[in-house]
Amino acid sequence: MIGKAEGKRISITGLGVHVPEKVMTNDDLSKLVDTNDQWIVERTGIKERRIAADDEALTDICLPAARRALEMAKVDAASIDLLIVATVTPDMAFPSSAAILADQLGMPDAAAYDLAAGCTGFVYAIAQAHAMLASGLSKRALVIGADVLSKILDWTDRSTLVLFGDGAGAVVLEEVDKGGFIGFELGADGGGGASLWLPGSGSRKFEDPEKFVKMNGREVFKFATRVMVSSAEAILDECDKTIDDVDVYVPHQANVRIIDHAVRKLGVAPEKTVINVQKYGNTSSGSIPLALADAADDGRLEPGKLVLLTGMGAGLTWGSALIEWTHQTTGAAA
Ligand code: ACO
């Protein structure tokens, strides 16, 4: 799916993020599995990640992020009529984490549901919310991208354990006079789904049901390097922009080598690229809002800036969004 944003102008008017308190360094992980700081840093760029406590579930980390976003946008929770939570690690299959959060936040008029598109979930969710707002169906939306992947990792599998972390980010979307979303490109390839999957997690029976994430790292790496470039090029072309028009490039934070490859191929200036994978690892749906918050706090995300977001992940899925930033969003960082 690809298209320019039509209808009312919609933008991000509030941003908030939250991560669990517990920091796990590469050295900490090397005490659990046969790995080391040098391997992890060289292959991924990750130095540490946040890990949720035993009794800390998805909605626990979403709640502070959501409150911060609402506060920044200066809107009443009760005025939100749409809440989408992009995640693959909800508190439970049902009720949805969005319904739980709508109740906790005080949003009696909100349609609330979860959306599963792997690490691309946040980009999918803002595209959906945009469509509902631009058409007039929704008046004010809260979109949360969050995951606690630590809960579905095999803590004896070094090939996945070192890559992921937990985190949440939330944005308020509203109508604005100028600027805002310019276009979206979203895609999926279920044929490649088994490269990154959790086969025992649903209604399909498997001989040997898996409780943990299974990944073919090399296949995902090849997929990621391809779509991070093709999706960004497609949306720029669709919206009559070039990479030189982009002021801030926010790629999904999976691996610094995947980001470096995209930066080289797209020809985007490294100083325009946001990288924080070193401190959070891959937080799946939380990754892009966490990167936006750091960019805002570094003074790089000023109103008027053209921002390119590109994500990819399980599904396999990918997606890009182009947005002209409209609001001051400093103070969101974790
Ligand atoms: N520590 C030390 N050694 C390790 C580790 C580890 N944690 N993991 C693997 N190794 C070893 C392997 O066993 C292998 O050893 P061998 O040569 O003796 O067989 C060696 O290191 C090289 O392993 P490779 O898998 O070839 O390493 P590669 O350079 O491909 O890097 C990595 C692996 C980092 C996983 C890379 O393939 C990658 O980043 N893939 C993409 C993963 C990703 O981004 N997934 C998330 C997608 S987004 C989402 O939806 C969640």
CSV table of C-alpha atoms and ligand atoms in Angstrom, one decimal:
chain,number,residue,atom,x,y,z
A,1,MET,CA,0.0,0.0,0.0
A,2,ILE,CA,1.3,3.4,-0.9
A,3,GLY,CA,-0.2,6.9,-1.0
A,4,LYS,CA,0.0,10.5,-0.2
A,5,ALA,CA,-1.9,11.7,2.9
A,6,GLU,CA,-5.3,13.0,1.8
A,7,GLY,CA,-8.1,14.7,3.7
A,8,LYS,CA,-7.5,16.8,6.8
A,9,ARG,CA,-4.0,17.6,7.8
A,10,ILE,CA,-2.9,15.4,10.8
A,11,SER,CA,0.2,15.6,12.9
A,12,ILE,CA,1.9,14.4,16.0
A,13,THR,CA,1.1,16.9,18.8
A,14,GLY,CA,2.4,15.0,21.8
A,15,LEU,CA,5.1,12.4,22.4
A,16,GLY,CA,6.0,10.3,25.4
A,17,VAL,CA,8.2,7.3,26.0
A,18,HIS,CA,9.0,5.0,28.9
A,19,VAL,CA,11.4,2.1,29.5
A,20,PRO,CA,11.7,-0.4,32.4
A,21,GLU,CA,14.2,0.6,35.1
A,22,LYS,CA,16.4,-2.5,34.9
A,23,VAL,CA,19.4,-2.1,32.6
A,24,MET,CA,21.1,-5.2,31.3
A,25,THR,CA,24.6,-4.7,29.8
A,26,ASN,CA,26.3,-7.1,27.4
A,27,ASP,CA,28.5,-8.2,30.3
A,28,ASP,CA,25.4,-9.1,32.2
A,29,LEU,CA,24.2,-11.3,29.3
A,30,SER,CA,27.7,-12.9,29.0
A,31,LYS,CA,27.0,-14.4,32.5
A,32,LEU,CA,23.9,-16.1,31.2
A,33,VAL,CA,25.0,-17.4,27.7
A,34,ASP,CA,28.2,-17.9,25.7
A,35,THR,CA,28.6,-14.4,24.3
A,36,ASN,CA,30.7,-11.3,25.0
A,37,ASP,CA,30.6,-7.5,24.7
A,38,GLN,CA,32.9,-7.3,21.7
A,39,TRP,CA,30.8,-9.7,19.6
A,40,ILE,CA,27.6,-8.0,20.4
A,41,VAL,CA,28.9,-4.5,19.8
A,42,GLU,CA,30.7,-5.4,16.5
A,43,ARG,CA,27.7,-7.3,15.1
A,44,THR,CA,24.8,-5.2,16.4
A,45,GLY,CA,26.1,-1.9,17.9
A,46,ILE,CA,24.1,-2.7,21.1
A,47,LYS,CA,25.7,-2.0,24.5
A,48,GLU,CA,22.8,-2.4,26.9
A,49,ARG,CA,19.0,-2.8,26.9
A,50,ARG,CA,16.1,-2.4,29.4
A,51,ILE,CA,14.4,-5.5,30.7
A,52,ALA,CA,10.9,-5.5,32.3
A,53,ALA,CA,10.7,-6.9,35.9
A,54,ASP,CA,8.9,-10.2,36.4
A,55,ASP,CA,5.6,-8.5,37.4
A,56,GLU,CA,5.9,-5.7,34.8
A,57,ALA,CA,3.7,-6.3,31.7
A,58,LEU,CA,3.2,-4.4,28.5
A,59,THR,CA,0.5,-2.0,29.8
A,60,ASP,CA,2.6,-1.1,32.8
A,61,ILE,CA,5.3,0.4,30.5
A,62,CYS,CA,2.7,1.9,28.2
A,63,LEU,CA,0.9,3.8,30.9
A,64,PRO,CA,3.6,6.4,31.7
A,65,ALA,CA,4.5,6.9,28.0
A,66,ALA,CA,0.8,7.6,27.2
A,67,ARG,CA,0.4,10.0,30.1
A,68,ARG,CA,3.5,11.9,29.0
A,69,ALA,CA,2.2,12.2,25.4
A,70,LEU,CA,-1.2,13.4,26.6
A,71,GLU,CA,0.4,15.9,28.9
A,72,MET,CA,2.7,17.3,26.1
A,73,ALA,CA,-0.3,17.6,23.7
A,74,LYS,CA,-2.2,19.3,26.6
A,75,VAL,CA,-5.3,17.2,25.9
A,76,ASP,CA,-7.7,15.5,28.3
A,77,ALA,CA,-7.6,11.7,28.2
A,78,ALA,CA,-11.4,11.6,27.9
A,79,SER,CA,-11.2,13.5,24.6
A,80,ILE,CA,-9.3,10.6,22.9
A,81,ASP,CA,-11.7,8.6,20.6
A,82,LEU,CA,-9.2,6.2,19.2
A,83,LEU,CA,-6.5,4.2,20.9
A,84,ILE,CA,-4.3,1.8,18.9
A,85,VAL,CA,-1.6,-0.2,20.6
A,86,ALA,CA,1.0,-1.7,18.2
A,87,THR,CA,2.5,-4.7,19.9
A,88,VAL,CA,3.3,-8.5,19.6
A,89,THR,CA,3.5,-8.8,23.4
A,90,PRO,CA,0.1,-7.8,24.8
A,91,ASP,CA,-0.7,-8.5,28.4
A,92,MET,CA,-2.9,-11.3,27.1
A,93,ALA,CA,-4.7,-12.3,23.8
A,94,PHE,CA,-7.9,-10.6,25.2
A,95,PRO,CA,-8.9,-8.2,26.4
A,96,SER,CA,-6.7,-6.1,24.2
A,97,SER,CA,-4.0,-4.1,25.9
A,98,ALA,CA,-5.6,-1.0,24.2
A,99,ALA,CA,-8.9,-1.7,26.0
A,100,ILE,CA,-7.1,-2.2,29.3
A,101,LEU,CA,-5.2,1.1,28.8
A,102,ALA,CA,-8.3,3.0,27.6
A,103,ASP,CA,-9.9,2.1,30.9
A,104,GLN,CA,-6.9,3.0,33.0
A,105,LEU,CA,-6.4,6.3,31.3
A,106,GLY,CA,-10.0,7.3,31.4
A,107,MET,CA,-11.1,7.2,27.7
A,108,PRO,CA,-14.7,6.1,27.7
A,109,ASP,CA,-15.4,7.2,24.1
A,110,ALA,CA,-12.4,5.5,22.6
A,111,ALA,CA,-12.4,2.7,20.1
A,112,ALA,CA,-9.4,0.6,21.4
A,113,TYR,CA,-7.6,-2.3,19.8
A,114,ASP,CA,-4.2,-3.9,19.4
A,115,LEU,CA,-2.4,-4.1,16.1
A,116,ALA,CA,0.2,-6.8,15.3
A,117,ALA,CA,2.7,-6.0,12.6
A,118,GLY,CA,6.0,-6.9,14.3
A,119,CYS,CA,8.5,-4.2,14.7
A,120,THR,CA,6.7,-2.2,11.9
A,121,GLY,CA,3.6,-2.0,14.2
A,122,PHE,CA,4.1,1.7,15.1
A,123,VAL,CA,4.3,2.8,11.5
A,124,TYR,CA,1.2,0.7,10.6
A,125,ALA,CA,-0.6,2.1,13.5
A,126,ILE,CA,0.1,5.8,12.8
A,127,ALA,CA,-1.0,5.2,9.2
A,128,GLN,CA,-4.3,3.7,10.4
A,129,ALA,CA,-4.9,6.4,12.9
A,130,HIS,CA,-4.1,9.0,10.3
A,131,ALA,CA,-6.7,7.6,7.9
A,132,MET,CA,-9.4,7.7,10.6
A,133,LEU,CA,-8.5,11.2,11.6
A,134,ALA,CA,-8.1,12.6,8.0
A,135,SER,CA,-11.5,11.2,7.1
A,136,GLY,CA,-13.2,12.8,10.1
A,137,LEU,CA,-14.2,9.4,11.7
A,138,SER,CA,-11.8,10.1,14.7
A,139,LYS,CA,-11.2,13.5,16.2
A,140,ARG,CA,-8.2,12.7,18.4
A,141,ALA,CA,-6.1,9.6,18.6
A,142,LEU,CA,-3.5,8.1,20.8
A,143,VAL,CA,-1.1,5.6,19.2
A,144,ILE,CA,1.3,3.5,21.3
A,145,GLY,CA,4.1,1.4,20.0
A,146,ALA,CA,5.5,-0.9,22.7
A,147,ASP,CA,6.9,-4.4,23.3
A,148,VAL,CA,8.3,-6.5,26.2
A,149,LEU,CA,10.1,-9.0,24.0
A,150,SER,CA,12.1,-10.1,27.0
A,151,LYS,CA,9.0,-12.1,28.0
A,152,ILE,CA,9.0,-14.2,24.8
A,153,LEU,CA,12.8,-14.7,24.4
A,154,ASP,CA,14.6,-18.0,25.1
A,155,TRP,CA,17.0,-16.9,27.8
A,156,THR,CA,19.4,-19.7,26.8
A,157,ASP,CA,19.5,-18.7,23.1
A,158,ARG,CA,22.4,-16.3,22.5
A,159,SER,CA,21.4,-15.7,18.8
A,160,THR,CA,18.2,-13.8,19.9
A,161,LEU,CA,18.8,-12.9,23.5
A,162,VAL,CA,21.4,-10.2,22.8
A,163,LEU,CA,19.3,-8.3,20.2
A,164,PHE,CA,16.2,-7.3,22.0
A,165,GLY,CA,15.0,-5.0,24.8
A,166,ASP,CA,11.8,-3.6,26.2
A,167,GLY,CA,10.3,-0.1,25.7
A,168,ALA,CA,7.2,1.9,24.9
A,169,GLY,CA,6.4,5.1,23.1
A,170,ALA,CA,3.1,7.0,22.6
A,171,VAL,CA,2.0,9.8,20.3
A,172,VAL,CA,-1.1,12.0,20.2
A,173,LEU,CA,-2.4,12.6,16.6
A,174,GLU,CA,-4.7,15.6,15.9
A,175,GLU,CA,-5.8,17.9,13.1
A,176,VAL,CA,-3.4,20.8,12.4
A,177,ASP,CA,-3.4,23.8,10.1
A,178,LYS,CA,-0.2,23.1,8.2
A,179,GLY,CA,2.4,20.4,8.0
A,180,GLY,CA,1.9,16.9,9.4
A,181,PHE,CA,1.8,13.6,7.6
A,182,ILE,CA,2.7,13.6,3.9
A,183,GLY,CA,2.4,9.9,2.9
A,184,PHE,CA,2.8,6.3,3.9
A,185,GLU,CA,4.1,3.0,2.3
A,186,LEU,CA,3.3,-0.3,4.0
A,187,GLY,CA,4.0,-3.9,3.0
A,188,ALA,CA,4.1,-7.5,4.1
A,189,ASP,CA,5.6,-10.8,2.9
A,190,GLY,CA,4.1,-13.7,4.8
A,191,GLY,CA,6.2,-16.0,2.7
A,192,GLY,CA,9.2,-15.0,4.7
A,193,GLY,CA,7.3,-15.1,8.0
A,194,ALA,CA,9.1,-18.2,9.3
A,195,SER,CA,12.4,-16.3,9.4
A,196,LEU,CA,11.1,-14.6,12.5
A,197,TRP,CA,8.3,-16.3,14.3
A,198,LEU,CA,6.6,-17.6,17.4
A,199,PRO,CA,4.9,-20.7,16.1
A,200,GLY,CA,3.2,-22.0,19.2
A,201,SER,CA,1.6,-18.8,20.1
A,202,GLY,CA,-1.8,-19.1,18.4
A,203,SER,CA,-4.5,-21.5,17.2
A,204,ARG,CA,-2.2,-23.5,14.7
A,205,LYS,CA,-1.0,-26.8,16.2
A,206,PHE,CA,2.7,-27.6,15.9
A,207,GLU,CA,4.4,-30.9,16.6
A,208,ASP,CA,6.8,-29.3,19.0
A,209,PRO,CA,5.1,-26.0,20.1
A,210,GLU,CA,7.6,-23.2,20.6
A,211,LYS,CA,7.2,-20.7,23.5
A,212,PHE,CA,10.0,-18.4,22.3
A,213,VAL,CA,11.0,-16.3,19.4
A,214,LYS,CA,12.8,-18.2,16.7
A,215,MET,CA,14.8,-16.3,14.1
A,216,ASN,CA,17.0,-17.0,11.1
A,217,GLY,CA,19.2,-14.0,11.6
A,218,ARG,CA,20.9,-14.0,8.2
A,219,GLU,CA,17.6,-14.2,6.4
A,220,VAL,CA,16.2,-11.3,8.4
A,221,PHE,CA,19.3,-9.3,7.9
A,222,LYS,CA,19.0,-9.8,4.1
A,223,PHE,CA,15.3,-8.8,4.1
A,224,ALA,CA,16.0,-5.8,6.4
A,225,THR,CA,18.8,-4.3,4.3
A,226,ARG,CA,16.6,-4.6,1.2
A,227,VAL,CA,13.3,-3.2,2.5
A,228,MET,CA,14.8,-0.4,4.6
A,229,VAL,CA,16.0,1.0,1.3
A,230,SER,CA,13.2,0.1,-1.0
A,231,SER,CA,10.4,1.4,1.3
A,232,ALA,CA,12.2,4.7,1.9
A,233,GLU,CA,12.8,5.2,-1.8
A,234,ALA,CA,9.2,4.4,-2.6
A,235,ILE,CA,7.7,6.9,-0.2
A,236,LEU,CA,10.0,9.7,-1.2
A,237,ASP,CA,9.2,9.1,-4.8
A,238,GLU,CA,5.5,8.9,-4.2
A,239,CYS,CA,5.6,12.2,-2.3
A,240,ASP,CA,7.8,14.0,-4.8
A,241,LYS,CA,10.7,14.3,-2.4
A,242,THR,CA,14.3,13.3,-2.5
A,243,ILE,CA,16.6,12.1,0.3
A,244,ASP,CA,18.2,15.5,0.4
A,245,ASP,CA,14.8,17.0,1.4
A,246,VAL,CA,14.8,14.8,4.5
A,247,ASP,CA,16.1,16.6,7.7
A,248,VAL,CA,15.7,13.7,10.2
A,249,TYR,CA,15.9,10.0,9.3
A,250,VAL,CA,14.5,7.7,11.9
A,251,PRO,CA,15.1,4.0,11.0
A,252,HIS,CA,13.9,1.1,13.1
A,253,GLN,CA,16.6,0.4,15.7
A,254,ALA,CA,17.4,-3.3,15.1
A,255,ASN,CA,21.1,-3.4,14.4
A,256,VAL,CA,23.5,-0.6,13.6
A,257,ARG,CA,24.9,-2.5,10.6
A,258,ILE,CA,21.4,-2.6,9.0
A,259,ILE,CA,21.1,1.2,9.7
A,260,ASP,CA,24.5,1.9,8.3
A,261,HIS,CA,23.7,-0.1,5.1
A,262,ALA,CA,20.5,1.9,4.6
A,263,VAL,CA,22.3,5.2,5.3
A,264,ARG,CA,24.9,4.4,2.6
A,265,LYS,CA,22.4,3.1,0.0
A,266,LEU,CA,19.9,5.9,0.5
A,267,GLY,CA,22.7,8.5,0.5
A,268,VAL,CA,21.4,10.1,3.7
A,269,ALA,CA,23.8,12.2,5.7
A,270,PRO,CA,24.9,10.3,8.8
A,271,GLU,CA,24.3,13.4,11.0
A,272,LYS,CA,20.6,13.3,10.0
A,273,THR,CA,20.2,9.7,11.2
A,274,VAL,CA,18.9,8.9,14.6
A,275,ILE,CA,20.6,6.0,16.3
A,276,ASN,CA,20.0,4.9,19.9
A,277,VAL,CA,20.1,1.1,19.5
A,278,GLN,CA,23.3,1.1,21.7
A,279,LYS,CA,21.2,1.9,24.8
A,280,TYR,CA,17.9,0.1,24.2
A,281,GLY,CA,18.6,-2.8,21.7
A,282,ASN,CA,15.7,-3.6,19.4
A,283,THR,CA,12.5,-2.7,21.3
A,284,SER,CA,10.3,-3.7,18.4
A,285,SER,CA,7.2,-1.4,18.2
A,286,GLY,CA,8.8,0.9,20.8
A,287,SER,CA,11.9,1.5,18.7
A,288,ILE,CA,10.7,4.4,16.4
A,289,PRO,CA,9.0,6.5,19.1
A,290,LEU,CA,12.0,6.0,21.4
A,291,ALA,CA,14.2,7.3,18.6
A,292,LEU,CA,11.9,10.2,18.0
A,293,ALA,CA,12.0,11.2,21.7
A,294,ASP,CA,15.8,11.1,21.7
A,295,ALA,CA,15.9,13.2,18.5
A,296,ALA,CA,13.5,15.7,20.0
A,297,ASP,CA,15.6,16.0,23.2
A,298,ASP,CA,18.8,16.5,21.2
A,299,GLY,CA,17.1,19.5,19.5
A,300,ARG,CA,17.0,17.8,16.1
A,301,LEU,CA,13.2,17.5,15.8
A,302,GLU,CA,12.1,21.1,15.3
A,303,PRO,CA,8.8,22.2,13.8
A,304,GLY,CA,9.2,22.4,10.0
A,305,LYS,CA,11.6,19.5,9.7
A,306,LEU,CA,10.9,16.8,7.2
A,307,VAL,CA,11.1,13.4,9.0
A,308,LEU,CA,11.4,10.0,7.4
A,309,LEU,CA,10.4,7.0,9.5
A,310,THR,CA,11.1,3.4,8.2
A,311,GLY,CA,10.5,0.2,10.0
A,312,MET,CA,10.7,-3.5,9.3
A,313,GLY,CA,10.0,-6.6,11.3
A,314,ALA,CA,8.2,-9.9,11.9
A,315,GLY,CA,5.5,-10.8,9.4
A,316,LEU,CA,7.6,-10.1,7.5
A,317,THR,CA,6.5,-6.5,7.3
A,318,TRP,CA,7.9,-3.1,6.5
A,319,GLY,CA,6.6,0.5,6.4
A,320,SER,CA,7.6,4.2,5.9
A,321,ALA,CA,6.0,7.5,6.8
A,322,LEU,CA,6.9,11.0,5.8
A,323,ILE,CA,5.9,13.8,8.1
A,324,GLU,CA,6.6,17.5,8.3
A,325,TRP,CA,7.1,18.0,12.1
A,326,THR,CA,4.8,20.6,13.6
A,327,HIS,CA,5.2,20.6,17.3
A,328,GLN,CA,7.9,21.1,19.9
A,329,THR,CA,8.2,17.6,21.4
A,330,THR,CA,11.2,18.0,23.8
A,331,GLY,CA,10.9,16.5,27.2
A,332,ALA,CA,9.6,13.1,25.9
A,333,ALA,CA,12.8,11.1,26.4
A,334,ALA,CA,13.0,8.2,28.9
B,1,ACO,N1,27.6,-14.2,20.9
B,1,ACO,C1,28.7,-14.8,20.3
B,1,ACO,N2,28.7,-15.5,19.2
B,1,ACO,C2,27.5,-15.6,18.6
B,1,ACO,C3,26.3,-15.0,19.1
B,1,ACO,C4,26.4,-14.3,20.3
B,1,ACO,N3,25.3,-13.7,20.8
B,1,ACO,N4,25.3,-15.3,18.2
B,1,ACO,C5,25.8,-16.1,17.2
B,1,ACO,N5,27.2,-16.2,17.4
B,1,ACO,C6,28.1,-16.9,16.6
B,1,ACO,C7,27.4,-17.9,15.7
B,1,ACO,O1,27.2,-19.2,16.3
B,1,ACO,C8,28.5,-18.0,14.6
B,1,ACO,O2,29.5,-18.9,15.0
B,1,ACO,P1,30.2,-19.9,13.9
B,1,ACO,O3,30.9,-19.0,12.9
B,1,ACO,O4,31.2,-20.6,14.8
B,1,ACO,O5,29.1,-20.7,13.4
B,1,ACO,C9,29.1,-16.6,14.5
B,1,ACO,O6,28.8,-16.0,15.8
B,1,ACO,C10,28.5,-15.8,13.4
B,1,ACO,O7,27.1,-15.9,13.4
B,1,ACO,P2,26.2,-15.3,12.3
B,1,ACO,O8,24.7,-15.6,12.6
B,1,ACO,O9,26.7,-15.6,11.0
B,1,ACO,O10,26.4,-13.7,12.6
B,1,ACO,P3,25.9,-12.5,11.8
B,1,ACO,O11,27.1,-11.7,11.4
B,1,ACO,O12,24.9,-12.9,10.8
B,1,ACO,O13,25.1,-11.7,12.9
B,1,ACO,C11,22.9,-11.2,13.7
B,1,ACO,C12,24.0,-12.2,13.6
B,1,ACO,C13,23.4,-10.1,14.6
B,1,ACO,C14,21.7,-11.8,14.4
B,1,ACO,C15,22.5,-10.6,12.3
B,1,ACO,O14,22.3,-11.7,11.4
B,1,ACO,C16,21.3,-9.8,12.3
B,1,ACO,O15,21.4,-8.6,12.9
B,1,ACO,N6,20.2,-10.2,11.8
B,1,ACO,C17,19.0,-9.4,11.8
B,1,ACO,C18,18.3,-9.6,13.1
B,1,ACO,C19,17.2,-8.6,13.3
B,1,ACO,O16,17.3,-7.5,13.1
B,1,ACO,N7,16.0,-9.2,13.8
B,1,ACO,C20,15.0,-8.3,14.3
B,1,ACO,C21,14.1,-7.9,13.1
B,1,ACO,S1,12.9,-6.7,13.7
B,1,ACO,C22,11.6,-7.5,14.5
B,1,ACO,O17,10.6,-7.7,14.0
B,1,ACO,C23,11.8,-8.0,15.9
